[in-house]
XYZ file of N, CA and C in Angstrom:
519
model
N -11.573 -1.502 -0.515
C -11.176 -0.996 0.506
C -10.223 0.548 0.564
N -9.793 0.363 -0.914
C -8.671 1.346 -0.933
C -9.096 1.897 -2.743
N -9.078 3.191 -2.612
C -9.295 3.679 -4.347
C -8.283 4.989 -4.560
N -7.567 4.715 -5.442
C -6.618 5.807 -6.017
C -7.148 6.092 -7.655
N -7.367 7.513 -7.525
C -7.499 8.137 -8.732
C -6.312 8.637 -9.459
N -6.079 8.631 -10.730
C -4.730 9.183 -11.660
C -4.652 10.552 -11.179
N -3.841 11.509 -10.729
C -4.021 12.406 -10.809
C -3.867 13.511 -12.120
N -3.844 12.848 -13.379
C -3.745 13.674 -14.367
C -4.836 13.300 -15.560
N -5.150 11.876 -15.213
C -5.824 11.153 -16.354
C -7.391 10.529 -15.566
N -8.490 11.215 -15.919
C -9.667 11.114 -15.161
C -10.270 9.751 -15.593
N -9.408 8.955 -16.405
C -10.234 7.843 -16.900
C -9.537 6.352 -16.195
N -8.327 6.871 -15.561
C -7.731 5.722 -14.918
C -7.905 5.787 -13.172
N -8.183 4.933 -12.496
C -8.328 4.454 -11.101
C -7.653 3.328 -10.684
N -7.525 2.955 -9.448
C -6.985 1.670 -8.932
C -7.904 1.299 -7.598
N -8.605 0.406 -7.528
C -9.437 -0.072 -6.585
C -8.639 -1.436 -5.884
N -8.236 -1.083 -4.498
C -7.859 -2.327 -3.933
C -9.042 -3.039 -3.070
N -9.231 -4.307 -3.523
C -10.472 -4.686 -2.459
C -10.144 -5.716 -1.371
N -11.012 -5.772 -0.732
C -11.029 -6.726 0.678
C -10.717 -7.918 0.196
N -9.873 -8.799 -0.014
C -9.772 -10.116 -0.390
C -10.058 -10.250 -1.854
N -9.825 -9.085 -2.572
C -9.695 -8.937 -3.874
C -8.915 -8.550 -5.001
N -7.664 -8.356 -4.366
C -6.718 -7.505 -5.223
C -6.726 -6.159 -5.529
N -5.939 -5.685 -6.650
C -5.721 -4.558 -7.191
C -6.782 -4.492 -8.600
N -7.512 -3.589 -8.837
C -8.136 -3.606 -10.032
C -8.172 -2.301 -10.926
N -8.174 -2.192 -12.105
C -8.085 -0.923 -12.637
C -9.187 -0.949 -14.163
N -9.997 0.243 -14.017
C -10.294 0.521 -15.406
C -9.726 1.541 -16.333
N -9.907 1.548 -17.545
C -9.182 2.841 -18.354
C -10.387 3.606 -19.012
N -11.623 3.380 -18.114
C -12.776 4.072 -18.699
C -13.334 4.327 -17.605
N -12.787 4.743 -16.406
C -13.325 5.329 -15.194
C -14.474 5.884 -15.316
N -14.783 7.079 -15.895
C -15.809 7.911 -16.014
C -16.939 7.141 -17.019
N -16.832 6.500 -17.391
C -18.085 5.659 -18.177
C -19.312 5.068 -17.524
N -20.016 4.984 -18.099
C -21.155 4.441 -17.345
C -21.314 3.099 -16.656
N -20.395 2.477 -17.617
C -20.170 0.790 -17.302
C -18.814 0.822 -17.385
N -17.897 1.085 -16.527
C -16.145 0.928 -16.287
C -15.926 -0.437 -16.773
N -15.344 -0.668 -17.411
C -14.612 -2.217 -17.805
C -13.441 -2.321 -16.688
N -13.577 -3.420 -15.684
C -12.258 -3.526 -14.795
C -11.734 -4.636 -15.278
N -10.298 -4.468 -15.178
C -9.352 -5.466 -15.153
C -8.700 -5.879 -13.818
N -8.450 -7.019 -13.654
C -7.760 -7.663 -12.310
C -6.087 -7.283 -12.823
N -5.336 -6.755 -11.870
C -3.988 -6.802 -12.007
C -3.219 -7.286 -10.964
N -3.654 -8.175 -10.284
C -2.864 -9.046 -9.237
C -3.308 -10.502 -8.751
N -3.838 -11.026 -9.709
C -4.606 -12.309 -9.113
C -3.319 -13.256 -8.943
N -2.012 -12.985 -9.701
C -1.236 -13.713 -9.527
C -0.244 -13.989 -8.055
N -0.865 -12.922 -7.292
C -0.194 -13.159 -5.976
C -0.903 -13.787 -5.015
N -0.150 -14.344 -3.657
C -1.021 -15.384 -2.880
C -1.875 -14.155 -1.959
N -1.268 -13.122 -1.677
C -2.201 -12.118 -0.667
C -2.742 -11.277 -1.681
N -4.163 -11.036 -1.343
C -5.075 -10.221 -2.306
C -5.876 -9.468 -0.953
N -5.494 -9.179 0.074
C -6.175 -8.435 0.910
C -5.479 -6.965 0.949
N -6.211 -5.927 0.343
C -5.345 -4.915 -0.068
C -5.870 -4.090 1.356
N -4.936 -3.459 1.896
C -4.970 -2.892 3.244
C -4.415 -1.044 3.089
N -3.920 -1.030 1.866
C -3.269 0.238 1.601
C -2.984 0.351 0.066
N -3.115 1.485 -0.432
C -3.014 1.723 -1.936
C -2.368 3.203 -1.720
N -1.227 3.484 -2.632
C -0.346 4.887 -2.632
C 0.347 4.965 -3.990
N 0.406 6.077 -4.382
C 1.256 6.569 -5.486
C 2.385 6.896 -4.893
N 3.615 6.883 -5.639
C 4.758 7.327 -5.413
C 5.130 8.712 -6.083
N 4.967 10.045 -5.428
C 4.784 11.230 -6.002
C 5.972 11.705 -6.870
N 6.929 11.022 -6.613
C 8.488 11.278 -7.369
C 8.398 10.984 -8.247
N 7.202 9.947 -8.885
C 7.053 9.649 -10.201
C 6.106 10.346 -10.949
N 6.675 11.289 -11.753
C 5.742 12.399 -12.311
C 4.945 11.864 -13.275
N 5.300 10.530 -13.926
C 4.033 10.058 -14.699
C 3.030 9.431 -13.856
N 3.022 9.183 -12.785
C 1.980 8.308 -11.634
C 2.083 7.014 -11.927
N 3.117 6.471 -12.449
C 3.105 4.909 -12.895
C 3.368 4.195 -11.613
N 4.212 4.794 -10.626
C 4.416 3.841 -9.745
C 3.449 3.732 -8.186
N 3.102 2.715 -8.134
C 1.970 2.409 -7.092
C 2.570 1.525 -6.145
N 2.358 1.370 -4.709
C 2.515 0.475 -3.661
C 1.089 0.139 -3.328
N 0.946 -1.303 -3.303
C -0.209 -1.956 -2.608
C 0.315 -2.533 -1.188
N -0.089 -2.430 -0.026
C 0.094 -2.873 1.070
C -1.289 -4.012 1.222
N -0.587 -5.125 1.608
C -1.424 -6.694 1.915
C -1.825 -6.263 3.573
N -2.890 -6.430 3.845
C -3.724 -6.424 5.058
C -5.051 -6.804 5.275
N -5.225 -7.554 6.087
C -6.870 -8.045 6.095
C -7.711 -6.944 6.998
N -8.357 -6.733 6.300
C -9.606 -5.546 6.680
C -11.009 -6.099 6.473
N -11.126 -7.708 6.379
C -12.303 -7.886 6.145
C -13.404 -7.978 6.814
N -14.679 -7.784 6.720
C -15.926 -7.398 7.470
C -16.167 -8.912 8.183
N -15.434 -9.956 7.726
C -15.907 -11.302 8.155
C -14.711 -11.778 9.038
N -14.391 -10.915 10.108
C -13.409 -11.339 11.110
C -11.905 -11.343 10.707
N -11.270 -10.651 9.695
C -10.162 -10.547 9.471
C -9.596 -11.911 8.230
N -10.610 -12.628 7.891
C -10.169 -13.481 6.950
C -9.732 -13.159 5.619
N -8.818 -13.858 5.073
C -7.997 -13.667 4.001
C -6.892 -14.407 3.530
N -6.130 -14.021 2.412
C -5.179 -14.937 2.155
C -3.776 -14.218 3.285
N -2.761 -14.780 2.641
C -1.287 -14.584 3.441
C -1.112 -13.247 3.654
N -0.419 -12.798 4.391
C 0.010 -11.272 4.656
C 1.460 -11.388 4.273
N 1.743 -10.869 2.871
C 2.851 -11.136 1.986
C 3.662 -9.793 2.019
N 3.129 -8.596 2.750
C 4.154 -7.408 2.606
C 3.556 -6.225 1.659
N 4.208 -5.919 0.537
C 3.853 -4.990 -0.331
C 3.926 -5.440 -1.700
N 3.002 -4.955 -2.392
C 3.132 -5.184 -4.112
C 3.625 -3.693 -4.780
N 4.484 -3.726 -5.707
C 4.729 -2.387 -6.344
C 4.526 -2.722 -8.124
N 4.368 -1.589 -8.660
C 4.238 -1.499 -10.438
C 4.924 -0.161 -10.450
N 5.677 -0.318 -11.273
C 6.373 0.974 -11.936
C 5.688 1.431 -13.502
N 4.730 0.571 -13.944
C 4.104 0.696 -15.332
C 2.746 0.896 -15.160
N 2.398 1.461 -14.338
C 0.873 1.798 -14.143
C 0.080 0.373 -13.796
N 0.734 -0.242 -13.504
C -0.098 -1.550 -12.953
C -0.031 -2.841 -13.869
N 0.520 -2.537 -15.156
C 0.496 -3.850 -15.975
C 1.500 -4.896 -15.355
N 2.622 -4.720 -14.507
C 3.327 -5.538 -14.243
C 3.523 -5.484 -12.531
N 3.763 -6.239 -11.835
C 3.600 -6.162 -10.338
C 5.152 -6.931 -9.768
N 5.416 -6.461 -8.582
C 6.611 -7.011 -8.045
C 6.287 -7.142 -6.308
N 6.697 -8.252 -5.737
C 6.472 -8.296 -4.275
C 7.729 -7.754 -3.556
N 7.412 -6.657 -2.115
C 8.713 -6.304 -1.923
C 8.478 -6.594 -0.343
N 9.753 -6.460 0.425
C 9.624 -6.978 2.029
C 9.337 -8.296 2.218
N 9.322 -9.088 1.467
C 9.033 -10.627 1.830
C 9.795 -11.107 2.927
N 10.904 -10.687 3.176
C 11.719 -11.281 4.327
C 11.284 -10.807 5.530
N 10.873 -9.353 5.377
C 10.697 -8.262 6.653
C 9.334 -7.960 7.183
N 8.397 -8.048 5.934
C 7.097 -7.570 6.160
C 6.008 -8.896 6.132
N 6.459 -9.964 5.740
C 5.615 -11.172 5.924
C 5.020 -11.640 6.935
N 3.680 -11.671 7.155
C 3.045 -11.868 8.400
C 2.506 -10.378 9.098
N 2.942 -9.657 8.445
C 2.687 -7.815 8.954
C 1.125 -7.818 8.172
N 0.353 -7.091 8.812
C -1.061 -6.663 8.492
C -0.787 -5.060 8.175
N -0.445 -4.899 6.416
C -0.454 -3.461 6.066
C -1.430 -2.626 6.111
N -1.534 -1.430 6.959
C -2.717 -0.735 7.091
C -2.415 0.879 6.507
N -0.991 1.131 6.158
C -0.434 2.366 5.582
C 1.095 2.213 4.561
N 1.072 3.078 3.679
C 2.346 2.969 2.861
C 2.286 4.529 2.489
N 3.678 4.961 2.638
C 4.330 6.107 2.160
C 5.445 6.056 1.302
N 5.655 6.338 0.282
C 6.580 5.718 -0.749
C 7.289 7.106 -1.531
N 8.480 7.523 -1.423
C 9.046 8.737 -1.879
C 10.469 8.313 -2.620
N 10.380 7.652 -3.864
C 11.773 7.031 -4.319
C 12.166 6.012 -3.462
N 13.520 5.832 -3.225
C 13.707 4.811 -2.470
C 13.374 4.787 -0.824
N 12.670 5.666 -0.420
C 12.249 5.776 1.031
C 10.642 5.284 1.223
N 10.545 4.252 1.982
C 8.990 3.703 1.935
C 8.738 3.261 3.125
N 7.588 3.821 3.777
C 7.393 3.716 5.122
C 6.186 3.313 5.205
N 6.071 2.160 5.990
C 4.660 1.095 6.134
C 4.244 0.989 7.485
N 3.023 1.382 7.694
C 2.430 1.051 8.949
C 1.599 -0.418 9.192
N 1.804 -0.916 10.018
C 1.580 -2.612 10.258
C 0.936 -2.440 11.465
N -0.103 -3.386 11.913
C -0.732 -3.947 13.159
C -0.819 -5.295 13.214
N -1.510 -5.659 14.183
C -1.510 -7.176 14.400
C -3.044 -7.490 14.772
N -4.028 -7.013 14.444
C -5.617 -6.745 14.721
C -5.921 -8.115 13.993
N -5.695 -8.937 13.279
C -5.946 -9.987 12.654
C -4.844 -11.380 12.625
N -4.174 -11.493 13.618
C -3.116 -12.174 13.702
C -1.819 -12.102 13.203
N -1.694 -10.972 12.606
C 0.065 -10.447 11.928
C 0.637 -10.213 13.177
N 1.995 -10.245 12.969
C 3.078 -9.972 14.146
C 3.849 -8.975 13.768
N 4.567 -8.465 14.846
C 5.562 -7.325 14.362
C 4.621 -6.050 14.096
N 3.894 -5.626 15.083
C 3.017 -4.423 14.679
C 3.967 -2.928 14.646
N 3.511 -2.146 14.154
C 4.528 -0.910 14.296
C 5.029 -0.146 12.759
N 5.862 0.853 12.910
C 6.326 1.597 11.503
C 7.441 0.815 11.122
N 7.516 0.606 9.850
C 8.785 0.081 9.186
C 9.263 0.993 8.073
N 10.467 1.043 7.842
C 11.024 1.975 6.673
C 12.151 1.396 5.877
N 11.944 1.674 4.728
C 13.102 1.022 3.826
C 13.782 2.215 3.192
N 15.245 2.196 3.004
C 15.882 3.238 2.458
C 16.298 2.810 1.218
N 16.039 1.517 0.897
C 16.587 0.980 -0.327
C 15.523 0.603 -1.590
N 14.563 1.288 -1.627
C 13.677 1.156 -2.453
C 12.930 -0.240 -1.976
N 12.917 -0.565 -0.973
C 11.993 -1.952 -0.510
C 12.732 -3.319 -0.591
N 14.032 -3.219 -0.683
C 14.751 -4.190 -0.809
C 14.741 -5.046 0.779
N 14.788 -3.948 1.915
C 15.067 -4.485 3.198
C 14.247 -3.350 4.189
N 13.398 -3.931 5.345
C 12.551 -2.906 6.115
C 13.256 -2.785 7.437
N 13.124 -1.932 8.165
C 13.419 -2.049 9.254
C 12.418 -1.485 10.337
N 12.301 -2.095 11.628
C 11.016 -1.428 12.317
C 11.853 -0.491 13.055
N 10.809 0.814 12.884
C 11.515 2.289 13.615
C 10.734 2.145 14.703
N 9.670 1.781 14.713
C 8.866 1.935 15.993
C 9.411 1.819 17.494
N 9.431 2.721 18.287
C 10.094 2.558 19.581
C 11.407 3.558 19.682
N 11.763 4.136 18.497
C 12.954 5.001 18.461
C 12.596 6.204 18.167
N 13.463 7.202 18.540
C 13.516 8.472 18.416
C 11.873 8.877 18.677
N 11.396 8.610 19.471
C 10.193 9.221 20.130
C 9.073 8.483 19.680
N 8.929 7.894 18.489
C 8.048 7.311 17.956
C 7.479 6.025 18.902
N 6.279 5.951 19.326
C 5.686 5.153 19.922
C 5.682 3.535 19.351
N 5.705 2.399 20.207
C 5.820 1.242 19.779
C 4.158 0.711 19.877
N 3.461 0.021 18.868
C 2.491 -0.588 18.955
C 1.860 -0.574 17.548
N 0.503 -1.013 17.688
C -0.114 -1.221 16.234
C -0.233 0.306 15.616
N 0.609 0.017 14.315
C 0.203 1.527 13.314
C -0.737 1.433 12.405
N -1.665 2.438 12.759
C -2.809 2.349 11.571
C -3.111 2.909 10.423
N -2.289 4.179 10.445
C -2.364 4.832 9.118
C -1.140 5.915 9.005
N -0.765 6.427 7.858
C 0.256 7.183 7.647
C -0.236 8.251 6.696
N -0.213 9.451 6.998
C -0.426 10.703 6.415
C 0.750 11.766 6.259
N 1.103 12.154 5.025
C 1.929 13.308 5.229
C 1.628 14.735 5.484
N 2.359 15.373 5.865
C 2.440 17.204 5.973
C 2.213 17.733 5.037
N 1.128 18.245 4.483
C 1.237 19.063 3.589
C 2.048 20.120 3.181
N 2.670 20.423 4.422
C 3.294 22.046 4.387
C 5.081 21.343 4.750
N 5.041 20.050 4.986
C 6.766 20.021 5.159
C 6.916 18.602 4.760
N 7.262 18.323 3.400
C 7.936 16.959 2.878
C 8.463 15.980 3.617
N 9.233 16.515 4.576
C 10.264 15.633 5.257
C 9.102 14.895 6.752
N 7.920 15.331 6.794
C 7.235 14.823 7.985
C 5.921 14.061 7.730
N 6.103 12.977 8.329
C 4.732 12.095 8.155
C 4.137 12.076 9.696
N 2.807 11.756 9.624
C 2.074 11.575 10.518
C 1.376 10.151 10.934
N 1.727 9.477 11.696
C 1.003 7.906 12.010
C 0.398 7.788 13.280
N -0.780 6.982 13.251
C -1.339 6.625 14.491
C -1.225 5.496 15.038
N -0.425 5.491 16.130
C -0.146 4.579 17.124
C -1.118 3.977 18.083
N -1.564 2.851 18.104
C -2.432 2.330 18.955
C -1.953 2.340 20.426
N -2.841 2.730 21.516
C -1.987 2.838 22.971
C -0.763 3.703 22.807
């Protein structure tokens, strides 16, 4: 469902699978790349978003949002928030367990301590909207419905290529 290619090393890529977790080969351009599962130890493996934190010059910090987007009616494991690695995928930690559990994460934008998450409730999740953390993922606050941002299912987040302080988000309805 999601793919990230490393910005400076063409042999590294990350794939977020529908109900399959995050996978990485270290020989991505080979005829038969060897894939390694990175997140099997977590209860939620439905990857709805995958994003580098571009403030990490080495591109080792990656966020994976747990979201059910299966072609089989949204089936999947528990909606457990976000996963983060700071070492290129060797180890992962859960973020947003208190504030994002039960939310179907469909987008993530991370720059240092600021993390913005798009969530929807299409597959039984709760708390649709845009959430923001300014403390590196310790806590998240629903920001939909404030400062002109509409309230509803948030479907995707994209950065403005000309203004690093501006994000675009798709809000249903």
